[in-house]
Amino acid sequence: MDGMENVLEQLLVASNSSTLKESLACLIESAKTSDDRLDLACKQIIIPVLRLCQSPLLLSADDLFSSIKLLRNLCAGEIINQNLFIQQNGVFIILTLINSMGLVSGSDNRTLHMVLQLLGNVSLAGEQHRDVVWHQVFPLGFLDIARVQSKETCDTLCMVIYTCVEGNSKRSIELLGDAGLDIVVEIIRTVTIVGFRERWVILLLFKICFEDSYFSSFFSKLSPVAEAKNSDKNVSLMNNFGAEQALLLRILSEILNEQLGDIAVSNDLSLFLFGILRNAVGIVDFSTRGKSPLPTGSADVDVMGYSLSILRDISACHGPDVTNQDEEEDAVDMLVSAGLIKFLITLLRDLEPPAIIRKAMVHNNNKDNSTSLPSKYQCPYRGFRRDVVSIIGNCSYRKKHVQDEIREQDGILLFLQHCVTDEDNPFLREWGIWSMRNIFEGNEENQKLVAQLELQRSVDTPDISELGLRVEVDPKTRRPKLVNA
């Protein structure tokens, strides 16, 4: 007890206060400025505050919270305090406090949040400080905290982890091991439930999935199938996807879209995403037309949709065509070799026509007293058709072998059907026109089809005329277009 009285006396004298509550409030306010933090550092005020945290049962919940808040402020950019915190075994003291108070059970998220901010401030001091934090908290401490379903706690946890591993290969390797990825899996599960406010989780996922190329292992760990092992081949074995996997792909899609052209996506990651897409297409129910854009709330549909979005952006960032066999293929060439174009054209052909064409078909059927439209796949979300068209359009940009494959797959007339406005697929017309431009550019064989259309001025083919439409060549742009017959 004499030791605690000595601790209280040091704090009361330093703050010129009469009670512990007043003292902590005064010191917290003083520690907001760099000059006062330095003054308190010279008085080594951090030592009695740590002693308080070693006796949590003698403090009220508010006083305990204030003590940790004071430690956080003291360690905000003041190296003397940061060093003293490490020297006084502050990380161990705080971890003991967390365990003794049951903070990881979620009973007091604001205190746990403050603890993480304190560890973050200490970690910013340098490699030695980060090493102490990492080795005392990783992996079990981080894992327990990751399971707390709190938005603020999860945000700050991601900040601490990212600060510790960024620029350090040894800690990065540990994070990418089974124990480390288990922590990130729990973070994703928490974020799926409560969301996030700050960008630390985005930075952490960017590092894991893009910088360190561990997307496939991480994605497989998120599988709802308990017996799934971490293997690039497992994606083809999944019979359904989980909400966590859909969220991961959504975040990665947003990252790639924001930094289009600045992120180098590996060929292995691109092929793994194509595998996800193929599997998702085999799982999704195409019998019902989706009314909403992504995210739809269906994990399987969202996984498919965000895979398409990521592949669209990957195909927009490819380099020039590879003509030398000794040169390494870029992502687009790898995807095309793996069957992406054939897969997407088949998918596009199986879809019901765009809305404007469906209406023309219904009109013609009514005139002819025909039966209802043949049953075909319907777009499972708003924008699905546009996303498929956009990937093929991007892949065909200055890629003659892609342009040729589209022709060989009888895809040119199919694409002409998609140069129309579609209420279910915003910007479909723009993507369709972009795709047709790319399919014809620099390709004499494909241009001959345009020339034939141009000579005839208009053409009726079985594929087009049965839809109540015809192809005409615009006299100004010299490009083919669809019009009502």
Coordinates of C-alpha atoms in Angstrom, one line a residue:
M1 CA 0.0 0.0 0.0
D2 CA 2.9 2.3 0.7
G3 CA 4.0 1.8 -2.9
M4 CA 0.6 2.9 -4.2
E5 CA 0.6 6.0 -1.9
N6 CA 4.0 6.9 -3.3
V7 CA 2.6 6.6 -6.9
L8 CA -0.4 8.8 -6.0
E9 CA 1.9 11.4 -4.4
Q10 CA 4.1 11.6 -7.6
L11 CA 1.0 12.2 -9.8
L12 CA -0.6 14.7 -7.4
V13 CA 2.6 16.7 -7.1
A14 CA 3.3 16.7 -10.9
S15 CA -0.3 17.9 -11.7
N16 CA -0.7 20.2 -8.6
S17 CA -4.0 18.4 -7.9
S18 CA -5.8 17.0 -4.8
T19 CA -7.4 13.8 -6.2
L20 CA -6.3 11.1 -8.6
K21 CA -9.2 11.8 -11.0
E22 CA -8.2 15.5 -11.2
S23 CA -4.5 14.6 -11.5
L24 CA -5.1 12.3 -14.5
A25 CA -7.4 14.7 -16.2
C26 CA -4.8 17.5 -15.8
L27 CA -1.9 15.4 -17.0
I28 CA -3.9 14.1 -20.0
E29 CA -4.5 17.7 -21.1
S30 CA -0.9 18.7 -20.5
A31 CA 0.4 15.7 -22.5
K32 CA -1.4 17.0 -25.6
T33 CA 1.5 19.4 -26.4
S34 CA 5.0 18.5 -27.3
D35 CA 6.7 20.8 -24.8
D36 CA 4.6 19.5 -21.9
R37 CA 5.2 15.9 -23.0
L38 CA 8.9 16.6 -22.9
D39 CA 8.6 18.2 -19.5
L40 CA 6.7 15.1 -18.2
A41 CA 9.2 12.9 -19.8
C42 CA 12.0 14.6 -17.8
K43 CA 10.0 13.9 -14.7
Q44 CA 9.6 10.3 -15.7
I45 CA 5.9 10.5 -15.0
I46 CA 5.3 7.5 -17.2
I47 CA 6.7 5.2 -14.4
P48 CA 4.0 5.9 -11.7
V49 CA 1.3 5.7 -14.4
L50 CA 2.5 2.2 -15.3
R51 CA 2.4 1.3 -11.6
L52 CA -1.2 2.3 -11.5
C53 CA -2.0 -0.1 -14.4
Q54 CA -0.4 -2.9 -12.4
S55 CA -3.1 -2.4 -9.7
P56 CA -6.3 -2.3 -11.7
L57 CA -8.5 -3.6 -8.9
L58 CA -7.7 -0.5 -6.9
L59 CA -8.9 1.8 -9.6
S60 CA -12.3 2.6 -10.9
A61 CA -13.0 1.9 -14.6
D62 CA -12.8 5.6 -15.4
D63 CA -9.5 6.0 -13.7
L64 CA -8.1 3.0 -15.4
F65 CA -9.2 4.4 -18.8
S66 CA -7.7 7.7 -18.0
S67 CA -4.4 6.1 -17.0
I68 CA -4.1 4.4 -20.4
K69 CA -5.2 7.5 -22.2
L70 CA -2.4 9.4 -20.4
L71 CA 0.1 6.8 -21.4
R72 CA -1.1 7.1 -25.0
N73 CA -0.7 10.9 -25.0
L74 CA 2.7 10.6 -23.3
C75 CA 4.0 8.3 -26.1
A76 CA 2.6 10.4 -28.9
G77 CA 5.9 11.3 -30.7
E78 CA 8.0 11.8 -27.6
I79 CA 11.0 9.4 -27.8
I80 CA 12.0 9.7 -24.2
N81 CA 8.6 8.4 -23.1
Q82 CA 8.5 5.8 -25.8
N83 CA 11.9 4.5 -24.7
L84 CA 10.9 4.6 -21.0
F85 CA 7.7 2.7 -21.8
I86 CA 9.8 -0.2 -23.4
Q87 CA 12.5 -0.1 -20.6
Q88 CA 9.8 -0.4 -17.9
N89 CA 8.3 -3.4 -19.6
G90 CA 5.2 -1.4 -20.5
V91 CA 4.0 -3.8 -23.2
F92 CA 3.9 -6.7 -20.8
I93 CA 2.2 -4.6 -18.2
I94 CA -0.5 -3.6 -20.6
L95 CA -1.0 -7.1 -21.9
T96 CA -1.4 -8.3 -18.3
L97 CA -3.9 -5.6 -17.7
I98 CA -5.9 -6.6 -20.8
N99 CA -6.1 -10.2 -19.7
S100 CA -6.9 -9.5 -16.1
M101 CA -9.7 -7.1 -16.9
G102 CA -11.2 -9.3 -19.6
L103 CA -11.0 -6.5 -22.1
V104 CA -10.8 -8.8 -25.1
S105 CA -14.2 -10.2 -24.2
G106 CA -15.6 -6.9 -25.5
S107 CA -16.8 -5.7 -22.1
D108 CA -14.9 -2.3 -22.5
N109 CA -14.1 -1.6 -26.1
R110 CA -13.2 2.0 -25.5
T111 CA -10.4 0.9 -23.1
L112 CA -9.2 -1.8 -25.5
H113 CA -9.2 0.8 -28.3
M114 CA -7.1 3.1 -26.2
V115 CA -4.6 0.3 -25.4
L116 CA -4.2 -0.3 -29.1
Q117 CA -3.6 3.4 -29.8
L118 CA -0.9 3.3 -27.1
L119 CA 0.8 0.4 -28.7
G120 CA 0.5 2.1 -32.1
N121 CA 2.2 5.2 -30.7
V122 CA 5.0 3.1 -29.2
S123 CA 5.5 1.2 -32.4
L124 CA 6.0 4.4 -34.4
A125 CA 9.2 5.1 -32.3
G126 CA 11.4 2.7 -34.3
E127 CA 12.4 -0.9 -35.1
Q128 CA 13.4 -1.8 -31.5
H129 CA 10.0 -0.7 -30.2
R130 CA 8.1 -2.5 -33.0
D131 CA 10.1 -5.6 -32.3
V132 CA 9.1 -5.6 -28.6
V133 CA 5.4 -5.0 -29.4
W134 CA 5.3 -7.6 -32.1
H135 CA 7.0 -10.4 -30.2
Q136 CA 5.0 -9.8 -27.0
V137 CA 1.6 -9.5 -28.7
F138 CA 1.9 -11.8 -31.8
P139 CA 0.2 -14.1 -32.4
L140 CA -2.2 -14.8 -29.5
G141 CA -2.7 -11.3 -28.3
F142 CA -3.5 -10.0 -31.8
L143 CA -5.8 -13.0 -32.4
D144 CA -7.8 -12.4 -29.3
I145 CA -8.2 -8.7 -30.0
A146 CA -9.2 -9.5 -33.7
R147 CA -12.1 -11.5 -32.5
V148 CA -13.6 -8.4 -30.7
Q149 CA -16.4 -7.2 -32.9
S150 CA -15.7 -3.5 -32.7
K151 CA -15.2 -1.2 -35.6
E152 CA -12.8 1.1 -33.7
T153 CA -10.8 -1.7 -32.1
C154 CA -10.4 -3.5 -35.5
D155 CA -9.3 -0.3 -37.2
T156 CA -6.6 0.4 -34.6
L157 CA -5.5 -3.3 -34.5
C158 CA -4.9 -3.1 -38.3
M159 CA -2.8 0.1 -37.7
V160 CA -0.6 -1.6 -35.1
I161 CA -0.1 -4.8 -37.2
Y162 CA 0.6 -2.8 -40.4
T163 CA 3.1 -0.5 -38.6
C164 CA 5.0 -3.5 -37.2
V165 CA 5.3 -5.5 -40.5
E166 CA 5.8 -2.7 -43.0
G167 CA 9.4 -2.7 -44.2
N168 CA 10.4 -5.7 -42.0
S169 CA 10.8 -8.9 -44.0
K170 CA 11.0 -11.2 -40.9
R171 CA 7.8 -9.9 -39.3
S172 CA 6.1 -10.0 -42.8
I173 CA 7.0 -13.6 -43.2
E174 CA 5.5 -14.4 -39.7
L175 CA 2.3 -12.5 -40.7
L176 CA 2.0 -14.6 -43.9
G177 CA 2.4 -17.9 -41.9
D178 CA -0.6 -19.8 -40.7
A179 CA -0.7 -18.1 -37.3
G180 CA -0.5 -14.6 -38.9
L181 CA -3.1 -15.3 -41.6
D182 CA -5.4 -16.6 -38.9
I183 CA -5.3 -13.1 -37.3
V184 CA -6.2 -11.5 -40.6
V185 CA -9.0 -14.0 -41.2
E186 CA -10.5 -12.9 -37.9
I187 CA -10.1 -9.3 -38.9
I188 CA -12.0 -9.9 -42.1
R189 CA -14.7 -11.7 -40.2
T190 CA -15.1 -8.8 -37.8
V191 CA -15.1 -6.2 -40.6
T192 CA -17.8 -8.3 -42.5
I193 CA -20.0 -7.9 -39.4
V194 CA -19.2 -4.4 -38.1
G195 CA -17.5 -2.7 -41.1
F196 CA -14.6 -0.3 -40.8
R197 CA -13.9 3.5 -40.9
E198 CA -10.2 4.0 -41.4
R199 CA -8.1 2.7 -44.2
W200 CA -5.7 0.5 -42.2
V201 CA -7.5 -2.7 -43.1
I202 CA -7.2 -1.7 -46.8
L203 CA -3.4 -1.1 -46.4
L204 CA -3.0 -4.4 -44.7
L205 CA -4.9 -6.3 -47.3
F206 CA -3.1 -4.5 -50.1
K207 CA 0.2 -5.6 -48.6
I208 CA -0.8 -9.2 -48.1
C209 CA -2.6 -9.7 -51.5
F210 CA -0.8 -7.5 -53.9
E211 CA 2.7 -6.7 -52.5
D212 CA 3.4 -10.0 -50.9
S213 CA 1.2 -12.0 -53.4
Y214 CA -0.5 -14.2 -50.8
F215 CA -4.0 -13.7 -52.1
S216 CA -4.6 -17.3 -53.0
S217 CA -3.6 -18.7 -49.6
F218 CA -5.5 -16.0 -47.8
F219 CA -8.7 -16.4 -49.9
S220 CA -8.6 -20.2 -49.4
K221 CA -8.3 -19.7 -45.6
L222 CA -11.6 -17.7 -45.7
S223 CA -13.4 -20.6 -47.3
P224 CA -16.6 -21.6 -45.5
V225 CA -15.7 -25.2 -46.1
A226 CA -14.0 -26.3 -42.9
E227 CA -12.0 -29.1 -44.5
A228 CA -10.5 -26.8 -47.3
K229 CA -6.7 -26.6 -47.1
N230 CA -4.6 -23.7 -48.2
S231 CA -4.0 -24.6 -51.9
D232 CA -4.3 -22.7 -55.1
K233 CA -6.4 -25.6 -56.4
N234 CA -9.0 -25.5 -53.7
V235 CA -11.0 -22.7 -55.4
S236 CA -12.2 -25.2 -58.0
L237 CA -13.5 -27.5 -55.2
M238 CA -15.5 -24.8 -53.4
N239 CA -19.3 -25.4 -53.7
N240 CA -20.1 -22.1 -52.2
F241 CA -18.4 -18.9 -51.2
G242 CA -18.7 -16.9 -47.9
A243 CA -19.4 -13.3 -47.1
E244 CA -15.8 -12.8 -46.0
Q245 CA -14.5 -13.9 -49.4
A246 CA -17.0 -11.5 -51.1
L247 CA -15.8 -8.6 -48.9
L248 CA -12.2 -9.3 -49.5
L249 CA -12.7 -9.2 -53.3
R250 CA -14.8 -6.1 -52.9
I251 CA -12.0 -4.3 -51.1
L252 CA -9.4 -5.5 -53.6
S253 CA -11.6 -4.4 -56.5
E254 CA -11.8 -0.9 -54.9
I255 CA -8.1 -0.7 -54.3
L256 CA -7.3 -1.7 -57.9
N257 CA -9.8 0.7 -59.3
E258 CA -8.5 3.6 -57.3
Q259 CA -4.9 2.9 -58.3
L260 CA -5.5 1.7 -61.9
G261 CA -2.2 1.4 -63.6
D262 CA -0.1 1.8 -60.5
I263 CA -0.5 -1.8 -59.1
A264 CA 1.4 -4.7 -60.7
V265 CA -0.9 -7.7 -60.5
S266 CA 1.0 -11.0 -60.9
N267 CA 0.0 -13.6 -63.5
D268 CA -0.6 -16.2 -60.8
L269 CA -3.0 -13.9 -59.0
S270 CA -4.8 -13.2 -62.3
L271 CA -5.1 -16.9 -63.1
F272 CA -6.4 -17.6 -59.6
L273 CA -9.1 -14.9 -60.0
F274 CA -10.1 -16.5 -63.3
G275 CA -10.4 -19.8 -61.4
I276 CA -12.7 -18.1 -58.8
L277 CA -14.8 -16.7 -61.7
R278 CA -15.2 -20.0 -63.4
N279 CA -16.2 -21.7 -60.2
A280 CA -18.6 -18.9 -59.2
V281 CA -20.4 -19.0 -62.6
G282 CA -21.0 -22.7 -62.0
I283 CA -22.5 -22.0 -58.6
V284 CA -24.6 -18.9 -59.2
D285 CA -28.3 -19.3 -60.1
F286 CA -28.9 -17.5 -63.4
S287 CA -32.6 -18.2 -63.5
T288 CA -33.6 -14.9 -61.8
R289 CA -32.8 -11.4 -63.0
G290 CA -31.0 -9.4 -60.3
K291 CA -32.4 -6.0 -59.5
S292 CA -29.5 -4.4 -57.6
P293 CA -25.9 -3.6 -58.4
L294 CA -23.0 -5.0 -56.4
P295 CA -22.9 -5.8 -53.6
T296 CA -26.1 -7.8 -53.8
G297 CA -26.0 -9.6 -50.4
S298 CA -25.5 -12.9 -52.1
A299 CA -21.9 -14.1 -51.4
D300 CA -21.8 -16.3 -54.5
V301 CA -23.1 -13.5 -56.8
D302 CA -20.8 -10.9 -55.2
V303 CA -17.7 -13.1 -55.5
M304 CA -18.5 -13.6 -59.2
G305 CA -19.2 -9.9 -59.8
Y306 CA -16.1 -8.6 -58.0
S307 CA -13.9 -11.2 -59.8
L308 CA -15.2 -9.7 -63.1
S309 CA -14.5 -6.2 -61.8
I310 CA -10.9 -7.1 -60.9
L311 CA -10.3 -8.9 -64.2
R312 CA -11.7 -5.9 -66.0
D313 CA -9.1 -3.6 -64.3
I314 CA -6.3 -6.1 -64.8
S315 CA -7.1 -6.3 -68.5
A316 CA -7.0 -2.5 -68.7
C317 CA -3.5 -2.4 -67.3
H318 CA -1.7 -4.9 -69.6
G319 CA 1.4 -4.0 -71.6
P320 CA 1.9 -4.2 -75.3
D321 CA 1.3 -7.4 -77.2
V322 CA 4.0 -10.1 -76.8
T323 CA 5.4 -11.1 -80.2
N324 CA 8.7 -12.8 -79.1
Q325 CA 8.2 -16.2 -77.7
D326 CA 11.2 -15.6 -75.4
E327 CA 9.4 -12.7 -73.7
E328 CA 7.2 -13.3 -70.7
E329 CA 3.5 -13.2 -71.3
D330 CA 1.6 -10.4 -69.7
A331 CA -1.5 -11.1 -67.6
V332 CA -3.9 -10.7 -70.5
D333 CA -2.0 -13.2 -72.7
M334 CA -1.9 -15.7 -69.8
L335 CA -5.6 -15.3 -69.2
V336 CA -6.4 -15.7 -72.9
S337 CA -4.2 -18.8 -73.1
A338 CA -6.2 -20.2 -70.1
G339 CA -9.5 -19.8 -72.1
L340 CA -10.8 -16.5 -70.7
I341 CA -12.1 -15.1 -74.0
K342 CA -13.9 -18.3 -75.0
F343 CA -15.4 -18.6 -71.5
L344 CA -16.7 -15.1 -71.5
I345 CA -18.1 -15.2 -75.1
T346 CA -19.9 -18.5 -74.2
L347 CA -21.3 -16.8 -71.1
L348 CA -22.4 -13.8 -73.1
R349 CA -24.1 -16.0 -75.7
D350 CA -26.0 -17.9 -73.0
L351 CA -27.4 -14.7 -71.5
E352 CA -30.8 -13.4 -72.6
P353 CA -30.4 -10.4 -75.0
P354 CA -30.2 -6.8 -73.7
A355 CA -33.6 -5.2 -72.6
I356 CA -34.1 -3.3 -75.8
I357 CA -33.6 -6.4 -77.9
R358 CA -35.8 -8.4 -75.7
K359 CA -38.6 -5.9 -76.2
A360 CA -38.2 -6.2 -80.0
M361 CA -38.3 -10.0 -79.7
V362 CA -41.5 -9.8 -77.6
H363 CA -43.0 -7.4 -80.2
N364 CA -42.2 -9.7 -83.0
N365 CA -43.5 -12.8 -81.2
N366 CA -46.8 -11.0 -80.5
K367 CA -47.1 -10.1 -84.2
D368 CA -46.5 -13.7 -85.2
N369 CA -48.5 -15.2 -82.3
S370 CA -45.3 -17.0 -81.3
T371 CA -44.6 -18.6 -78.0
S372 CA -42.7 -16.9 -75.2
L373 CA -39.0 -16.1 -75.4
P374 CA -36.7 -19.0 -75.1
S375 CA -35.3 -19.5 -71.6
K376 CA -31.8 -18.2 -71.3
Y377 CA -29.5 -17.0 -68.5
Q378 CA -30.5 -13.8 -66.9
C379 CA -28.1 -11.2 -65.4
P380 CA -27.8 -12.0 -61.7
Y381 CA -27.0 -8.4 -60.8
R382 CA -27.4 -5.0 -62.4
G383 CA -24.3 -4.5 -64.6
F384 CA -23.3 -8.1 -65.1
R385 CA -23.5 -8.0 -68.9
R386 CA -21.5 -4.7 -69.0
D387 CA -18.7 -6.3 -66.9
V388 CA -18.4 -9.3 -69.2
V389 CA -18.3 -7.0 -72.3
S390 CA -15.7 -4.7 -70.7
I391 CA -13.2 -7.5 -70.0
I392 CA -13.3 -8.7 -73.6
G393 CA -13.1 -5.2 -74.9
N394 CA -10.0 -4.4 -72.7
C395 CA -8.4 -7.7 -73.6
S396 CA -8.7 -7.0 -77.3
Y397 CA -7.0 -3.7 -77.2
R398 CA -4.0 -4.0 -79.7
K399 CA -4.0 -7.7 -79.2
K400 CA -4.5 -9.3 -82.6
H401 CA -4.6 -12.8 -81.4
V402 CA -7.5 -11.8 -79.1
Q403 CA -9.3 -10.0 -81.9
D404 CA -8.8 -13.1 -84.1
E405 CA -10.2 -15.4 -81.4
I406 CA -13.3 -13.3 -81.0
R407 CA -13.9 -13.6 -84.8
E408 CA -13.2 -17.3 -84.7
Q409 CA -15.7 -17.7 -81.8
D410 CA -18.4 -15.9 -83.9
G411 CA -18.3 -13.2 -81.4
I412 CA -18.4 -10.1 -83.6
L413 CA -22.1 -10.2 -84.4
L414 CA -22.7 -11.1 -80.8
F415 CA -20.9 -7.9 -79.7
L416 CA -22.9 -5.8 -82.2
Q417 CA -25.9 -6.7 -80.1
H418 CA -24.3 -5.0 -77.1
C419 CA -23.7 -1.5 -78.7
V420 CA -27.1 -0.5 -77.3
T421 CA -28.5 1.3 -74.2
D422 CA -29.6 -1.2 -71.6
E423 CA -31.5 -0.2 -68.5
D424 CA -30.2 -3.2 -66.6
N425 CA -26.5 -2.5 -67.5
P426 CA -25.4 1.2 -67.2
F427 CA -22.8 2.2 -69.8
L428 CA -23.3 -1.0 -71.8
R429 CA -23.4 1.0 -75.0
E430 CA -20.2 2.8 -74.2
W431 CA -18.4 -0.4 -73.4
G432 CA -19.8 -2.1 -76.5
I433 CA -18.6 0.6 -78.8
W434 CA -15.2 0.6 -77.1
S435 CA -15.0 -3.2 -77.5
M436 CA -16.0 -3.0 -81.2
R437 CA -13.3 -0.3 -81.8
N438 CA -10.7 -2.6 -80.2
I439 CA -11.9 -5.7 -82.1
F440 CA -11.5 -4.0 -85.5
E441 CA -8.4 -1.8 -84.9
G442 CA -5.5 -3.0 -87.0
N443 CA -7.2 -6.3 -87.9
E444 CA -7.8 -6.7 -91.6
E445 CA -9.9 -9.9 -91.3
N446 CA -12.2 -8.3 -88.8
Q447 CA -12.4 -5.1 -90.9
K448 CA -13.6 -7.1 -93.9
L449 CA -16.7 -7.8 -92.0
V450 CA -17.2 -4.1 -91.6
A451 CA -16.5 -3.5 -95.2
Q452 CA -19.1 -6.0 -96.2
L453 CA -21.6 -4.3 -94.0
E454 CA -20.6 -1.0 -95.5
L455 CA -21.1 -2.1 -99.1
Q456 CA -24.6 -3.4 -98.2
R457 CA -25.4 -0.3 -96.2
S458 CA -27.6 -2.6 -94.1
V459 CA -27.7 -6.3 -93.5
D460 CA -30.1 -8.8 -92.2
T461 CA -28.5 -11.9 -90.7
P462 CA -30.4 -14.7 -89.0
D463 CA -28.8 -13.8 -85.6
I464 CA -30.0 -10.1 -85.9
S465 CA -33.2 -10.2 -87.9
E466 CA -34.9 -12.7 -85.6
L467 CA -34.5 -10.1 -82.9
G468 CA -36.4 -7.5 -85.0
L469 CA -33.2 -5.5 -85.7
R470 CA -30.8 -4.9 -88.5
V471 CA -27.2 -3.7 -88.7
E472 CA -26.5 -0.4 -90.5
V473 CA -23.3 1.4 -91.1
D474 CA -23.3 5.0 -89.8
P475 CA -22.5 7.3 -92.8
K476 CA -20.6 9.6 -90.5
T477 CA -18.6 7.3 -88.3
R478 CA -18.5 4.4 -90.7
R479 CA -19.2 2.1 -87.7
P480 CA -21.8 -0.6 -87.6
K481 CA -24.8 0.0 -85.4
L482 CA -28.1 -1.8 -84.5
V483 CA -31.4 -0.2 -85.4
N484 CA -35.0 -1.4 -85.3
A485 CA -36.0 -3.2 -88.5

